[in-house]
Amino acid sequence: MSSLNPRLPGLNSANVVTDITEAPHRAAALVQVAGATVIGAVDIPAGEDDWAKPLTEEHPRPVVLVHGTFGNRGYTWTSAAPLLRQHGYRIFRLDYGQYGHPLIFGLGDIKRSARQLGEFVDEVLRRTGAQQVDIVGFSQGGMMPRYYLNALGGGPKVRNFVGIAPSNHGVTAQGLMNLARQIPGATELVERGAVGTLVPAWPQLQHDHPFQGELAALGETTPGVRHTVIATAYDDVVTPYTSCALASTEGVEVRNLLLQDIDPDDHTPHAAMPYNATVLSEVLKALDD
Protein backbone atom coordinates (compact mmCIF):
# COMPACT_ATOMS: atom_id res chain seq x y z
CA MET A 1 0.00 0.00 0.00
CA SER A 2 1.11 3.55 -0.60
CA SER A 3 1.64 5.80 2.36
CA LEU A 4 1.54 9.51 2.78
CA ASN A 5 5.02 10.91 3.08
CA PRO A 6 5.36 12.50 6.53
CA ARG A 7 7.80 15.00 5.02
CA LEU A 8 5.26 16.19 2.46
CA PRO A 9 5.00 19.98 2.82
CA GLY A 10 1.92 21.09 4.67
CA LEU A 11 1.43 17.89 6.69
CA ASN A 12 2.40 17.70 10.34
CA SER A 13 1.43 14.46 12.05
CA ALA A 14 2.31 15.85 15.45
CA ASN A 15 -0.22 18.65 15.23
CA VAL A 16 -3.66 17.12 14.89
CA VAL A 17 -6.53 19.46 15.68
CA THR A 18 -10.15 18.40 15.77
CA ASP A 19 -13.38 20.13 16.63
CA ILE A 20 -16.41 18.51 18.22
CA THR A 21 -18.32 18.04 14.96
CA GLU A 22 -15.43 16.36 13.20
CA ALA A 23 -13.85 14.17 15.90
CA PRO A 24 -15.76 10.92 15.14
CA HIS A 25 -14.81 11.16 11.49
CA ARG A 26 -11.16 11.83 12.14
CA ALA A 27 -11.00 8.44 13.87
CA ALA A 28 -13.11 6.82 11.15
CA ALA A 29 -10.76 8.04 8.45
CA LEU A 30 -7.89 6.18 10.03
CA VAL A 31 -9.87 2.96 10.37
CA GLN A 32 -11.40 2.88 6.92
CA VAL A 33 -8.06 2.71 5.13
CA ALA A 34 -6.45 0.08 7.34
CA GLY A 35 -3.42 -1.26 5.53
CA ALA A 36 -2.36 2.14 4.26
CA THR A 37 -0.50 4.68 6.35
CA VAL A 38 -2.71 7.73 6.48
CA ILE A 39 -1.62 10.96 8.12
CA GLY A 40 -4.81 12.71 9.19
CA ALA A 41 -3.11 15.97 10.11
CA VAL A 42 -4.61 19.42 9.81
CA ASP A 43 -3.34 22.76 11.00
CA ILE A 44 -6.70 24.28 11.98
CA PRO A 45 -10.15 22.84 12.79
CA ALA A 46 -12.19 21.69 9.83
CA GLY A 47 -14.84 24.25 10.63
CA GLU A 48 -12.55 27.12 9.67
CA ASP A 49 -12.35 27.69 5.95
CA ASP A 50 -10.54 30.61 4.33
CA TRP A 51 -13.35 33.18 4.31
CA ALA A 52 -11.18 35.75 6.05
CA LYS A 53 -8.09 35.28 3.88
CA PRO A 54 -7.80 37.24 0.63
CA LEU A 55 -7.05 35.42 -2.59
CA THR A 56 -3.55 35.78 -3.96
CA GLU A 57 -2.39 36.92 -7.38
CA GLU A 58 -0.70 33.56 -7.87
CA HIS A 59 -3.91 31.62 -7.05
CA PRO A 60 -6.87 33.89 -7.84
CA ARG A 61 -9.50 31.14 -7.73
CA PRO A 62 -10.94 29.61 -4.54
CA VAL A 63 -10.77 25.80 -4.34
CA VAL A 64 -14.05 24.12 -3.44
CA LEU A 65 -13.59 20.63 -1.97
CA VAL A 66 -16.51 18.21 -2.44
CA HIS A 67 -16.58 15.02 -0.33
CA GLY A 68 -18.12 11.72 -1.44
CA THR A 69 -20.85 9.36 -0.27
CA PHE A 70 -20.75 8.83 3.51
CA GLY A 71 -18.21 11.66 3.73
CA ASN A 72 -18.10 15.06 5.33
CA ARG A 73 -16.21 18.31 4.94
CA GLY A 74 -13.91 17.35 7.80
CA TYR A 75 -12.34 13.92 7.58
CA THR A 76 -12.33 13.58 3.79
CA TRP A 77 -9.91 16.47 3.42
CA THR A 78 -7.61 16.12 6.45
CA SER A 79 -4.63 15.65 4.14
CA ALA A 80 -5.63 17.75 1.13
CA ALA A 81 -6.69 20.86 3.05
CA PRO A 82 -3.37 21.63 4.78
CA LEU A 83 -1.38 20.76 1.66
CA LEU A 84 -3.40 23.09 -0.55
CA ARG A 85 -3.04 25.86 2.02
CA GLN A 86 0.70 25.25 2.19
CA HIS A 87 0.83 25.91 -1.55
CA GLY A 88 -1.09 29.15 -1.27
CA TYR A 89 -4.61 28.05 -2.19
CA ARG A 90 -7.72 29.23 -0.36
CA ILE A 91 -10.04 26.32 0.39
CA PHE A 92 -13.78 26.07 1.02
CA ARG A 93 -15.64 22.88 1.99
CA LEU A 94 -19.33 22.10 2.16
CA ASP A 95 -21.41 19.29 3.63
CA TYR A 96 -24.06 18.31 1.11
CA GLY A 97 -26.73 15.64 0.88
CA GLN A 98 -27.68 15.26 4.53
CA TYR A 99 -30.23 12.49 5.02
CA GLY A 100 -30.93 10.53 8.19
CA HIS A 101 -27.54 11.04 9.84
CA PRO A 102 -26.11 14.08 11.62
CA LEU A 103 -22.44 13.53 10.78
CA ILE A 104 -22.08 11.67 7.48
CA PHE A 105 -23.32 13.19 4.25
CA GLY A 106 -23.60 12.61 0.51
CA LEU A 107 -26.79 10.58 1.09
CA GLY A 108 -29.55 12.79 -0.30
CA ASP A 109 -30.99 13.19 -3.78
CA ILE A 110 -28.05 13.92 -6.08
CA LYS A 111 -29.83 16.64 -8.03
CA ARG A 112 -30.60 18.45 -4.79
CA SER A 113 -26.97 18.00 -3.73
CA ALA A 114 -25.90 19.63 -7.01
CA ARG A 115 -28.13 22.59 -6.22
CA GLN A 116 -26.53 22.83 -2.78
CA LEU A 117 -23.11 22.87 -4.44
CA GLY A 118 -24.27 25.64 -6.77
CA GLU A 119 -25.50 27.74 -3.86
CA PHE A 120 -22.21 27.20 -2.06
CA VAL A 121 -20.15 28.18 -5.12
CA ASP A 122 -22.22 31.35 -5.48
CA GLU A 123 -21.56 32.20 -1.84
CA VAL A 124 -17.83 31.60 -2.27
CA LEU A 125 -17.71 33.81 -5.36
CA ARG A 126 -19.75 36.53 -3.68
CA ARG A 127 -17.66 36.66 -0.54
CA THR A 128 -14.24 36.32 -2.17
CA GLY A 129 -14.91 38.49 -5.22
CA ALA A 130 -13.50 35.78 -7.51
CA GLN A 131 -14.84 35.22 -11.01
CA GLN A 132 -14.43 31.44 -10.99
CA VAL A 133 -13.64 28.57 -8.63
CA ASP A 134 -11.74 25.32 -9.01
CA ILE A 135 -13.52 22.16 -7.81
CA VAL A 136 -11.81 19.07 -6.41
CA GLY A 137 -14.19 16.20 -5.70
CA PHE A 138 -13.83 12.67 -4.39
CA SER A 139 -16.02 9.73 -5.44
CA GLN A 140 -19.64 11.03 -5.68
CA GLY A 141 -18.09 14.47 -5.22
CA GLY A 142 -16.18 13.90 -8.46
CA MET A 143 -19.36 12.98 -10.33
CA MET A 144 -22.18 15.08 -8.84
CA PRO A 145 -20.63 18.43 -9.89
CA ARG A 146 -21.10 17.37 -13.53
CA TYR A 147 -24.84 17.84 -13.00
CA TYR A 148 -24.15 21.28 -11.57
CA LEU A 149 -21.93 22.15 -14.52
CA ASN A 150 -24.16 20.86 -17.31
CA ALA A 151 -27.73 21.05 -15.99
CA LEU A 152 -27.64 23.97 -13.56
CA GLY A 153 -25.49 26.43 -15.50
CA GLY A 154 -22.36 26.10 -13.38
CA GLY A 155 -19.91 25.81 -16.27
CA PRO A 156 -18.91 29.49 -16.57
CA LYS A 157 -18.20 29.62 -12.83
CA VAL A 158 -15.63 26.79 -12.83
CA ARG A 159 -12.17 26.67 -14.40
CA ASN A 160 -10.65 23.37 -13.17
CA PHE A 161 -12.61 20.27 -12.15
CA VAL A 162 -10.52 17.50 -10.61
CA GLY A 163 -12.16 14.16 -9.82
CA ILE A 164 -10.43 11.76 -7.41
CA ALA A 165 -11.74 8.21 -8.06
CA PRO A 166 -14.99 9.72 -9.38
CA SER A 167 -18.06 7.57 -9.97
CA ASN A 168 -18.56 9.16 -13.37
CA HIS A 169 -20.61 6.31 -14.82
CA GLY A 170 -22.15 4.95 -11.65
CA VAL A 171 -21.21 2.02 -9.46
CA THR A 172 -22.59 -1.41 -8.60
CA ALA A 173 -24.59 -2.21 -5.47
CA GLN A 174 -21.66 -4.33 -4.31
CA GLY A 175 -19.33 -1.38 -4.76
CA LEU A 176 -21.58 0.76 -2.59
CA MET A 177 -21.65 -1.94 0.09
CA ASN A 178 -17.85 -2.15 -0.05
CA LEU A 179 -17.76 1.57 0.70
CA ALA A 180 -20.40 1.39 3.44
CA ARG A 181 -18.48 -1.34 5.27
CA GLN A 182 -15.48 0.95 5.57
CA ILE A 183 -17.34 3.88 7.16
CA PRO A 184 -18.42 3.37 10.79
CA GLY A 185 -22.17 3.84 11.01
CA ALA A 186 -22.77 3.69 7.26
CA THR A 187 -23.73 0.01 7.05
CA GLU A 188 -26.28 0.42 9.82
CA LEU A 189 -27.71 3.46 8.06
CA VAL A 190 -28.10 1.58 4.80
CA GLU A 191 -29.64 -1.47 6.45
CA ARG A 192 -32.08 0.73 8.33
CA GLY A 193 -32.90 2.53 5.08
CA ALA A 194 -33.53 -0.75 3.29
CA VAL A 195 -36.44 -1.52 5.60
CA GLY A 196 -37.66 2.05 5.79
CA THR A 197 -37.02 4.88 3.37
CA LEU A 198 -34.10 4.07 1.10
CA VAL A 199 -31.20 6.51 1.18
CA PRO A 200 -32.04 8.60 -1.93
CA ALA A 201 -28.52 8.68 -3.37
CA TRP A 202 -28.12 4.90 -3.08
CA PRO A 203 -30.10 3.89 -6.17
CA GLN A 204 -29.07 7.03 -8.09
CA LEU A 205 -25.40 6.10 -7.74
CA GLN A 206 -25.91 2.73 -9.38
CA HIS A 207 -24.83 2.49 -12.99
CA ASP A 208 -28.22 1.41 -14.34
CA HIS A 209 -30.34 4.09 -12.61
CA PRO A 210 -32.14 6.63 -14.86
CA PHE A 211 -30.20 9.43 -13.19
CA GLN A 212 -26.97 8.04 -14.63
CA GLY A 213 -28.54 8.01 -18.08
CA GLU A 214 -29.67 11.60 -17.65
CA LEU A 215 -26.22 12.63 -16.50
CA ALA A 216 -24.62 10.94 -19.50
CA ALA A 217 -27.05 12.65 -21.88
CA LEU A 218 -25.98 16.04 -20.50
CA GLY A 219 -22.42 15.37 -21.66
CA GLU A 220 -19.25 13.95 -20.20
CA THR A 221 -17.50 17.30 -20.06
CA THR A 222 -18.21 21.03 -20.04
CA PRO A 223 -16.84 23.58 -22.54
CA GLY A 224 -14.42 26.00 -20.89
CA VAL A 225 -13.67 23.68 -17.96
CA ARG A 226 -10.41 21.77 -17.65
CA HIS A 227 -11.17 18.20 -16.52
CA THR A 228 -8.75 15.93 -14.67
CA VAL A 229 -9.58 12.42 -13.44
CA ILE A 230 -7.28 10.49 -11.10
CA ALA A 231 -8.19 6.79 -10.80
CA THR A 232 -6.69 3.71 -9.14
CA ALA A 233 -6.59 0.21 -10.61
CA TYR A 234 -7.27 -1.11 -7.09
CA ASP A 235 -10.60 0.68 -6.75
CA ASP A 236 -13.01 -1.55 -4.81
CA VAL A 237 -15.99 0.81 -5.07
CA VAL A 238 -15.97 2.20 -8.61
CA THR A 239 -15.65 -0.94 -10.68
CA PRO A 240 -14.31 -1.36 -13.22
CA TYR A 241 -11.92 1.44 -12.39
CA THR A 242 -11.88 2.43 -16.06
CA SER A 243 -15.42 3.78 -15.60
CA CYS A 244 -13.91 6.73 -13.72
CA ALA A 245 -12.56 8.10 -17.01
CA LEU A 246 -14.24 10.85 -19.00
CA ALA A 247 -14.50 10.64 -22.77
CA SER A 248 -12.45 13.17 -24.69
CA THR A 249 -14.48 15.98 -26.22
CA GLU A 250 -13.31 18.19 -29.06
CA GLY A 251 -12.24 21.57 -27.73
CA VAL A 252 -12.35 20.47 -24.06
CA GLU A 253 -9.20 19.64 -22.13
CA VAL A 254 -9.54 16.21 -20.49
CA ARG A 255 -6.79 14.31 -18.66
CA ASN A 256 -7.46 10.78 -17.41
CA LEU A 257 -4.69 9.68 -15.06
CA LEU A 258 -4.14 6.25 -13.51
CA LEU A 259 -2.23 6.19 -10.24
CA GLN A 260 -0.40 3.00 -11.23
CA ASP A 261 0.94 4.61 -14.39
CA ILE A 262 2.77 6.99 -12.09
CA ASP A 263 3.70 4.43 -9.41
CA PRO A 264 3.18 0.80 -10.48
CA ASP A 265 3.73 -0.45 -6.93
CA ASP A 266 0.96 1.70 -5.45
CA HIS A 267 -2.03 -0.45 -4.41
CA THR A 268 -4.17 2.31 -2.91
CA PRO A 269 -7.91 1.45 -2.87
CA HIS A 270 -10.86 3.80 -3.29
CA ALA A 271 -11.30 5.11 0.27
CA ALA A 272 -7.62 5.99 0.68
CA MET A 273 -7.31 8.05 -2.49
CA PRO A 274 -7.87 11.52 -0.91
CA TYR A 275 -4.97 10.82 1.46
CA ASN A 276 -2.45 9.52 -1.08
CA ALA A 277 0.62 11.71 -1.60
CA THR A 278 0.93 10.99 -5.31
CA VAL A 279 -2.75 11.73 -5.88
CA LEU A 280 -2.46 15.03 -4.02
CA SER A 281 0.64 15.92 -6.03
CA GLU A 282 -1.39 15.42 -9.22
CA VAL A 283 -4.19 17.56 -7.80
CA LEU A 284 -1.71 20.39 -7.32
CA LYS A 285 -0.51 20.00 -10.90
CA ALA A 286 -4.07 20.04 -12.21
CA LEU A 287 -4.85 23.28 -10.36
CA ASP A 288 -1.70 25.00 -11.61
CA ASP A 289 -2.42 26.94 -14.79
C-alpha positions as a printed Julia matrix, in Angstrom:
289×3 Matrix{Float64}:
   0.0    0.0     0.0
   1.11   3.55   -0.6
   1.64   5.8     2.36
   1.54   9.51    2.78
   5.02  10.91    3.08
   5.36  12.5     6.53
   7.8   15.0     5.02
   5.26  16.19    2.46
   5.0   19.98    2.82
   1.92  21.09    4.67
   1.43  17.89    6.69
   2.4   17.7    10.34
   1.43  14.46   12.05
   2.31  15.85   15.45
  -0.22  18.65   15.23
  -3.66  17.12   14.89
  -6.53  19.46   15.68
 -10.15  18.4    15.77
 -13.38  20.13   16.63
 -16.41  18.51   18.22
 -18.32  18.04   14.96
 -15.43  16.36   13.2
 -13.85  14.17   15.9
 -15.76  10.92   15.14
 -14.81  11.16   11.49
 -11.16  11.83   12.14
 -11.0    8.44   13.87
 -13.11   6.82   11.15
 -10.76   8.04    8.45
  -7.89   6.18   10.03
  -9.87   2.96   10.37
 -11.4    2.88    6.92
  -8.06   2.71    5.13
  -6.45   0.08    7.34
  -3.42  -1.26    5.53
  -2.36   2.14    4.26
  -0.5    4.68    6.35
  -2.71   7.73    6.48
  -1.62  10.96    8.12
  -4.81  12.71    9.19
  -3.11  15.97   10.11
  -4.61  19.42    9.81
  -3.34  22.76   11.0
  -6.7   24.28   11.98
 -10.15  22.84   12.79
 -12.19  21.69    9.83
 -14.84  24.25   10.63
 -12.55  27.12    9.67
 -12.35  27.69    5.95
 -10.54  30.61    4.33
 -13.35  33.18    4.31
 -11.18  35.75    6.05
  -8.09  35.28    3.88
  -7.8   37.24    0.63
  -7.05  35.42   -2.59
  -3.55  35.78   -3.96
  -2.39  36.92   -7.38
  -0.7   33.56   -7.87
  -3.91  31.62   -7.05
  -6.87  33.89   -7.84
  -9.5   31.14   -7.73
 -10.94  29.61   -4.54
 -10.77  25.8    -4.34
 -14.05  24.12   -3.44
 -13.59  20.63   -1.97
 -16.51  18.21   -2.44
 -16.58  15.02   -0.33
 -18.12  11.72   -1.44
 -20.85   9.36   -0.27
 -20.75   8.83    3.51
 -18.21  11.66    3.73
 -18.1   15.06    5.33
 -16.21  18.31    4.94
 -13.91  17.35    7.8
 -12.34  13.92    7.58
 -12.33  13.58    3.79
  -9.91  16.47    3.42
  -7.61  16.12    6.45
  -4.63  15.65    4.14
  -5.63  17.75    1.13
  -6.69  20.86    3.05
  -3.37  21.63    4.78
  -1.38  20.76    1.66
  -3.4   23.09   -0.55
  -3.04  25.86    2.02
   0.7   25.25    2.19
   0.83  25.91   -1.55
  -1.09  29.15   -1.27
  -4.61  28.05   -2.19
  -7.72  29.23   -0.36
 -10.04  26.32    0.39
 -13.78  26.07    1.02
 -15.64  22.88    1.99
 -19.33  22.1     2.16
 -21.41  19.29    3.63
 -24.06  18.31    1.11
 -26.73  15.64    0.88
 -27.68  15.26    4.53
 -30.23  12.49    5.02
 -30.93  10.53    8.19
 -27.54  11.04    9.84
 -26.11  14.08   11.62
 -22.44  13.53   10.78
 -22.08  11.67    7.48
 -23.32  13.19    4.25
 -23.6   12.61    0.51
 -26.79  10.58    1.09
 -29.55  12.79   -0.3
 -30.99  13.19   -3.78
 -28.05  13.92   -6.08
 -29.83  16.64   -8.03
 -30.6   18.45   -4.79
 -26.97  18.0    -3.73
 -25.9   19.63   -7.01
 -28.13  22.59   -6.22
 -26.53  22.83   -2.78
 -23.11  22.87   -4.44
 -24.27  25.64   -6.77
 -25.5   27.74   -3.86
 -22.21  27.2    -2.06
 -20.15  28.18   -5.12
 -22.22  31.35   -5.48
 -21.56  32.2    -1.84
 -17.83  31.6    -2.27
 -17.71  33.81   -5.36
 -19.75  36.53   -3.68
 -17.66  36.66   -0.54
 -14.24  36.32   -2.17
 -14.91  38.49   -5.22
 -13.5   35.78   -7.51
 -14.84  35.22  -11.01
 -14.43  31.44  -10.99
 -13.64  28.57   -8.63
 -11.74  25.32   -9.01
 -13.52  22.16   -7.81
 -11.81  19.07   -6.41
 -14.19  16.2    -5.7
 -13.83  12.67   -4.39
 -16.02   9.73   -5.44
 -19.64  11.03   -5.68
 -18.09  14.47   -5.22
 -16.18  13.9    -8.46
 -19.36  12.98  -10.33
 -22.18  15.08   -8.84
 -20.63  18.43   -9.89
 -21.1   17.37  -13.53
 -24.84  17.84  -13.0
 -24.15  21.28  -11.57
 -21.93  22.15  -14.52
 -24.16  20.86  -17.31
 -27.73  21.05  -15.99
 -27.64  23.97  -13.56
 -25.49  26.43  -15.5
 -22.36  26.1   -13.38
 -19.91  25.81  -16.27
 -18.91  29.49  -16.57
 -18.2   29.62  -12.83
 -15.63  26.79  -12.83
 -12.17  26.67  -14.4
 -10.65  23.37  -13.17
 -12.61  20.27  -12.15
 -10.52  17.5   -10.61
 -12.16  14.16   -9.82
 -10.43  11.76   -7.41
 -11.74   8.21   -8.06
 -14.99   9.72   -9.38
 -18.06   7.57   -9.97
 -18.56   9.16  -13.37
 -20.61   6.31  -14.82
 -22.15   4.95  -11.65
 -21.21   2.02   -9.46
 -22.59  -1.41   -8.6
 -24.59  -2.21   -5.47
 -21.66  -4.33   -4.31
 -19.33  -1.38   -4.76
 -21.58   0.76   -2.59
 -21.65  -1.94    0.09
 -17.85  -2.15   -0.05
 -17.76   1.57    0.7
 -20.4    1.39    3.44
 -18.48  -1.34    5.27
 -15.48   0.95    5.57
 -17.34   3.88    7.16
 -18.42   3.37   10.79
 -22.17   3.84   11.01
 -22.77   3.69    7.26
 -23.73   0.01    7.05
 -26.28   0.42    9.82
 -27.71   3.46    8.06
 -28.1    1.58    4.8
 -29.64  -1.47    6.45
 -32.08   0.73    8.33
 -32.9    2.53    5.08
 -33.53  -0.75    3.29
 -36.44  -1.52    5.6
 -37.66   2.05    5.79
 -37.02   4.88    3.37
 -34.1    4.07    1.1
 -31.2    6.51    1.18
 -32.04   8.6    -1.93
 -28.52   8.68   -3.37
 -28.12   4.9    -3.08
 -30.1    3.89   -6.17
 -29.07   7.03   -8.09
 -25.4    6.1    -7.74
 -25.91   2.73   -9.38
 -24.83   2.49  -12.99
 -28.22   1.41  -14.34
 -30.34   4.09  -12.61
 -32.14   6.63  -14.86
 -30.2    9.43  -13.19
 -26.97   8.04  -14.63
 -28.54   8.01  -18.08
 -29.67  11.6   -17.65
 -26.22  12.63  -16.5
 -24.62  10.94  -19.5
 -27.05  12.65  -21.88
 -25.98  16.04  -20.5
 -22.42  15.37  -21.66
 -19.25  13.95  -20.2
 -17.5   17.3   -20.06
 -18.21  21.03  -20.04
 -16.84  23.58  -22.54
 -14.42  26.0   -20.89
 -13.67  23.68  -17.96
 -10.41  21.77  -17.65
 -11.17  18.2   -16.52
  -8.75  15.93  -14.67
  -9.58  12.42  -13.44
  -7.28  10.49  -11.1
  -8.19   6.79  -10.8
  -6.69   3.71   -9.14
  -6.59   0.21  -10.61
  -7.27  -1.11   -7.09
 -10.6    0.68   -6.75
 -13.01  -1.55   -4.81
 -15.99   0.81   -5.07
 -15.97   2.2    -8.61
 -15.65  -0.94  -10.68
 -14.31  -1.36  -13.22
 -11.92   1.44  -12.39
 -11.88   2.43  -16.06
 -15.42   3.78  -15.6
 -13.91   6.73  -13.72
 -12.56   8.1   -17.01
 -14.24  10.85  -19.0
 -14.5   10.64  -22.77
 -12.45  13.17  -24.69
 -14.48  15.98  -26.22
 -13.31  18.19  -29.06
 -12.24  21.57  -27.73
 -12.35  20.47  -24.06
  -9.2   19.64  -22.13
  -9.54  16.21  -20.49
  -6.79  14.31  -18.66
  -7.46  10.78  -17.41
  -4.69   9.68  -15.06
  -4.14   6.25  -13.51
  -2.23   6.19  -10.24
  -0.4    3.0   -11.23
   0.94   4.61  -14.39
   2.77   6.99  -12.09
   3.7    4.43   -9.41
   3.18   0.8   -10.48
   3.73  -0.45   -6.93
   0.96   1.7    -5.45
  -2.03  -0.45   -4.41
  -4.17   2.31   -2.91
  -7.91   1.45   -2.87
 -10.86   3.8    -3.29
 -11.3    5.11    0.27
  -7.62   5.99    0.68
  -7.31   8.05   -2.49
  -7.87  11.52   -0.91
  -4.97  10.82    1.46
  -2.45   9.52   -1.08
   0.62  11.71   -1.6
   0.93  10.99   -5.31
  -2.75  11.73   -5.88
  -2.46  15.03   -4.02
   0.64  15.92   -6.03
  -1.39  15.42   -9.22
  -4.19  17.56   -7.8
  -1.71  20.39   -7.32
  -0.51  20.0   -10.9
  -4.07  20.04  -12.21
  -4.85  23.28  -10.36
  -1.7   25.0   -11.61
  -2.42  26.94  -14.79
